[in-house]
Amino acid sequence: ANPDTVFAAGHNTFFRSDDKGRTWTIVRAGLPRADVHGLTVVPGSPTRILANVAGLGLYRSDDAGLTWSRQSEVGFPLDAIQVAAANSDLIFAASPEQ
């Protein structure tokens, strides 16, 4: 919804910038930890974000990362390194081993 908003996520790293990356704030609200192995914005729903929290499952935010809810109790493979959404119902995960 806002082209100035950028997210950065990885091993114990999850940040959001609302000024094209000039400044950053930590994102944590509602996530059990910040070890995010894949993050995607759902096409057509710019405030819906999906995050694969390593070993804990898929979480969804409908307010651009302000709050989160768990979407699955089954996580992607532990080595999943990226997720991508075709829409809210179809999600892909990339794993170097599986």
JSON list of C-alpha atoms in Angstrom, two decimals:
[
{"chain": "A", "resi": 1, "resn": "ALA", "atom": "CA", "xyz": [0.00, 0.00, 0.00]},
{"chain": "A", "resi": 2, "resn": "ASN", "atom": "CA", "xyz": [2.95, 2.30, 0.66]},
{"chain": "A", "resi": 3, "resn": "PRO", "atom": "CA", "xyz": [5.88, 2.07, -1.78]},
{"chain": "A", "resi": 4, "resn": "ASP", "atom": "CA", "xyz": [8.17, 3.60, 0.86]},
{"chain": "A", "resi": 5, "resn": "THR", "atom": "CA", "xyz": [7.72, 0.58, 3.19]},
{"chain": "A", "resi": 6, "resn": "VAL", "atom": "CA", "xyz": [10.47, -2.04, 3.11]},
{"chain": "A", "resi": 7, "resn": "PHE", "atom": "CA", "xyz": [10.96, -5.15, 5.29]},
{"chain": "A", "resi": 8, "resn": "ALA", "atom": "CA", "xyz": [14.21, -6.98, 6.09]},
{"chain": "A", "resi": 9, "resn": "ALA", "atom": "CA", "xyz": [14.14, -10.39, 7.78]},
{"chain": "A", "resi": 10, "resn": "GLY", "atom": "CA", "xyz": [16.51, -13.24, 8.52]},
{"chain": "A", "resi": 11, "resn": "HIS", "atom": "CA", "xyz": [18.20, -15.02, 11.44]},
{"chain": "A", "resi": 12, "resn": "ASN", "atom": "CA", "xyz": [17.04, -13.05, 14.47]},
{"chain": "A", "resi": 13, "resn": "THR", "atom": "CA", "xyz": [16.55, -10.04, 12.26]},
{"chain": "A", "resi": 14, "resn": "PHE", "atom": "CA", "xyz": [13.20, -8.48, 11.42]},
{"chain": "A", "resi": 15, "resn": "PHE", "atom": "CA", "xyz": [12.98, -4.78, 10.63]},
{"chain": "A", "resi": 16, "resn": "ARG", "atom": "CA", "xyz": [10.61, -2.39, 8.89]},
{"chain": "A", "resi": 17, "resn": "SER", "atom": "CA", "xyz": [11.35, 0.92, 7.21]},
{"chain": "A", "resi": 18, "resn": "ASP", "atom": "CA", "xyz": [8.69, 3.43, 6.19]},
{"chain": "A", "resi": 19, "resn": "ASP", "atom": "CA", "xyz": [11.13, 5.76, 4.44]},
{"chain": "A", "resi": 20, "resn": "LYS", "atom": "CA", "xyz": [12.68, 3.56, 1.72]},
{"chain": "A", "resi": 21, "resn": "GLY", "atom": "CA", "xyz": [15.34, 2.16, 4.06]},
{"chain": "A", "resi": 22, "resn": "ARG", "atom": "CA", "xyz": [16.74, 5.34, 5.56]},
{"chain": "A", "resi": 23, "resn": "THR", "atom": "CA", "xyz": [15.63, 4.39, 9.09]},
{"chain": "A", "resi": 24, "resn": "TRP", "atom": "CA", "xyz": [14.51, 1.05, 10.54]},
{"chain": "A", "resi": 25, "resn": "THR", "atom": "CA", "xyz": [12.41, -0.21, 13.46]},
{"chain": "A", "resi": 26, "resn": "ILE", "atom": "CA", "xyz": [12.31, -3.69, 14.96]},
{"chain": "A", "resi": 27, "resn": "VAL", "atom": "CA", "xyz": [9.20, -5.76, 14.14]},
{"chain": "A", "resi": 28, "resn": "ARG", "atom": "CA", "xyz": [8.13, -8.23, 16.82]},
{"chain": "A", "resi": 29, "resn": "ALA", "atom": "CA", "xyz": [4.50, -7.70, 17.81]},
{"chain": "A", "resi": 30, "resn": "GLY", "atom": "CA", "xyz": [2.83, -11.09, 18.03]},
{"chain": "A", "resi": 31, "resn": "LEU", "atom": "CA", "xyz": [5.77, -13.15, 16.77]},
{"chain": "A", "resi": 32, "resn": "PRO", "atom": "CA", "xyz": [7.27, -15.68, 19.20]},
{"chain": "A", "resi": 33, "resn": "ARG", "atom": "CA", "xyz": [10.78, -14.81, 17.98]},
{"chain": "A", "resi": 34, "resn": "ALA", "atom": "CA", "xyz": [12.51, -12.88, 15.23]},
{"chain": "A", "resi": 35, "resn": "ASP", "atom": "CA", "xyz": [14.14, -15.85, 13.45]},
{"chain": "A", "resi": 36, "resn": "VAL", "atom": "CA", "xyz": [12.22, -15.35, 10.19]},
{"chain": "A", "resi": 37, "resn": "HIS", "atom": "CA", "xyz": [13.10, -17.77, 7.37]},
{"chain": "A", "resi": 38, "resn": "GLY", "atom": "CA", "xyz": [11.03, -16.23, 4.63]},
{"chain": "A", "resi": 39, "resn": "LEU", "atom": "CA", "xyz": [8.78, -13.25, 4.30]},
{"chain": "A", "resi": 40, "resn": "THR", "atom": "CA", "xyz": [6.31, -12.26, 1.60]},
{"chain": "A", "resi": 41, "resn": "VAL", "atom": "CA", "xyz": [3.64, -9.67, 0.91]},
{"chain": "A", "resi": 42, "resn": "VAL", "atom": "CA", "xyz": [0.49, -11.22, -0.57]},
{"chain": "A", "resi": 43, "resn": "PRO", "atom": "CA", "xyz": [-0.16, -9.92, -4.12]},
{"chain": "A", "resi": 44, "resn": "GLY", "atom": "CA", "xyz": [-3.28, -7.81, -4.28]},
{"chain": "A", "resi": 45, "resn": "SER", "atom": "CA", "xyz": [-3.27, -7.39, -0.47]},
{"chain": "A", "resi": 46, "resn": "PRO", "atom": "CA", "xyz": [-0.37, -5.02, 0.27]},
{"chain": "A", "resi": 47, "resn": "THR", "atom": "CA", "xyz": [-0.94, -4.97, 4.03]},
{"chain": "A", "resi": 48, "resn": "ARG", "atom": "CA", "xyz": [-1.08, -8.80, 4.32]},
{"chain": "A", "resi": 49, "resn": "ILE", "atom": "CA", "xyz": [2.33, -10.25, 5.12]},
{"chain": "A", "resi": 50, "resn": "LEU", "atom": "CA", "xyz": [3.30, -13.88, 5.72]},
{"chain": "A", "resi": 51, "resn": "ALA", "atom": "CA", "xyz": [6.32, -14.84, 7.80]},
{"chain": "A", "resi": 52, "resn": "ASN", "atom": "CA", "xyz": [7.82, -18.30, 8.26]},
{"chain": "A", "resi": 53, "resn": "VAL", "atom": "CA", "xyz": [9.15, -18.28, 11.83]},
{"chain": "A", "resi": 54, "resn": "ALA", "atom": "CA", "xyz": [11.86, -20.93, 11.95]},
{"chain": "A", "resi": 55, "resn": "GLY", "atom": "CA", "xyz": [10.53, -24.18, 13.37]},
{"chain": "A", "resi": 56, "resn": "LEU", "atom": "CA", "xyz": [7.29, -22.60, 14.61]},
{"chain": "A", "resi": 57, "resn": "GLY", "atom": "CA", "xyz": [5.14, -22.23, 11.52]},
{"chain": "A", "resi": 58, "resn": "LEU", "atom": "CA", "xyz": [3.55, -19.62, 9.34]},
{"chain": "A", "resi": 59, "resn": "TYR", "atom": "CA", "xyz": [2.32, -16.30, 10.76]},
{"chain": "A", "resi": 60, "resn": "ARG", "atom": "CA", "xyz": [0.13, -13.70, 9.07]},
{"chain": "A", "resi": 61, "resn": "SER", "atom": "CA", "xyz": [-0.25, -9.97, 9.53]},
{"chain": "A", "resi": 62, "resn": "ASP", "atom": "CA", "xyz": [-3.16, -8.08, 7.99]},
{"chain": "A", "resi": 63, "resn": "ASP", "atom": "CA", "xyz": [-1.91, -4.68, 9.16]},
{"chain": "A", "resi": 64, "resn": "ALA", "atom": "CA", "xyz": [1.55, -4.47, 7.53]},
{"chain": "A", "resi": 65, "resn": "GLY", "atom": "CA", "xyz": [3.40, -6.17, 10.38]},
{"chain": "A", "resi": 66, "resn": "LEU", "atom": "CA", "xyz": [1.90, -4.42, 13.39]},
{"chain": "A", "resi": 67, "resn": "THR", "atom": "CA", "xyz": [0.18, -7.57, 14.74]},
{"chain": "A", "resi": 68, "resn": "TRP", "atom": "CA", "xyz": [0.51, -11.26, 13.84]},
{"chain": "A", "resi": 69, "resn": "SER", "atom": "CA", "xyz": [-1.50, -14.47, 14.15]},
{"chain": "A", "resi": 70, "resn": "ARG", "atom": "CA", "xyz": [-0.35, -18.06, 13.72]},
{"chain": "A", "resi": 71, "resn": "GLN", "atom": "CA", "xyz": [-1.72, -19.65, 10.55]},
{"chain": "A", "resi": 72, "resn": "SER", "atom": "CA", "xyz": [-0.31, -23.15, 10.81]},
{"chain": "A", "resi": 73, "resn": "GLU", "atom": "CA", "xyz": [1.05, -25.40, 13.51]},
{"chain": "A", "resi": 74, "resn": "VAL", "atom": "CA", "xyz": [3.11, -27.25, 10.95]},
{"chain": "A", "resi": 75, "resn": "GLY", "atom": "CA", "xyz": [6.15, -25.30, 9.90]},
{"chain": "A", "resi": 76, "resn": "PHE", "atom": "CA", "xyz": [7.94, -25.40, 6.61]},
{"chain": "A", "resi": 77, "resn": "PRO", "atom": "CA", "xyz": [11.10, -27.52, 6.52]},
{"chain": "A", "resi": 78, "resn": "LEU", "atom": "CA", "xyz": [13.60, -26.17, 9.06]},
{"chain": "A", "resi": 79, "resn": "ASP", "atom": "CA", "xyz": [15.95, -25.20, 6.24]},
{"chain": "A", "resi": 80, "resn": "ALA", "atom": "CA", "xyz": [13.31, -23.21, 4.32]},
{"chain": "A", "resi": 81, "resn": "ILE", "atom": "CA", "xyz": [14.92, -19.95, 3.30]},
{"chain": "A", "resi": 82, "resn": "GLN", "atom": "CA", "xyz": [12.17, -18.15, 1.41]},
{"chain": "A", "resi": 83, "resn": "VAL", "atom": "CA", "xyz": [8.42, -18.02, 1.01]},
{"chain": "A", "resi": 84, "resn": "ALA", "atom": "CA", "xyz": [6.33, -16.51, -1.76]},
{"chain": "A", "resi": 85, "resn": "ALA", "atom": "CA", "xyz": [2.58, -16.09, -2.07]},
{"chain": "A", "resi": 86, "resn": "ALA", "atom": "CA", "xyz": [0.63, -16.40, -5.29]},
{"chain": "A", "resi": 87, "resn": "ASN", "atom": "CA", "xyz": [-2.43, -15.28, -3.29]},
{"chain": "A", "resi": 88, "resn": "SER", "atom": "CA", "xyz": [-3.77, -15.80, 0.24]},
{"chain": "A", "resi": 89, "resn": "ASP", "atom": "CA", "xyz": [-4.40, -19.51, -0.42]},
{"chain": "A", "resi": 90, "resn": "LEU", "atom": "CA", "xyz": [-1.30, -20.56, -2.37]},
{"chain": "A", "resi": 91, "resn": "ILE", "atom": "CA", "xyz": [2.10, -20.23, -0.71]},
{"chain": "A", "resi": 92, "resn": "PHE", "atom": "CA", "xyz": [5.46, -21.58, -1.90]},
{"chain": "A", "resi": 93, "resn": "ALA", "atom": "CA", "xyz": [8.55, -22.34, 0.19]},
{"chain": "A", "resi": 94, "resn": "ALA", "atom": "CA", "xyz": [12.15, -22.72, -1.00]},
{"chain": "A", "resi": 95, "resn": "SER", "atom": "CA", "xyz": [14.41, -25.21, 0.73]},
{"chain": "A", "resi": 96, "resn": "PRO", "atom": "CA", "xyz": [17.97, -26.09, -0.33]},
{"chain": "A", "resi": 97, "resn": "GLU", "atom": "CA", "xyz": [17.52, -29.70, 0.83]},
{"chain": "A", "resi": 98, "resn": "GLN", "atom": "CA", "xyz": [13.82, -30.53, 0.21]}
]
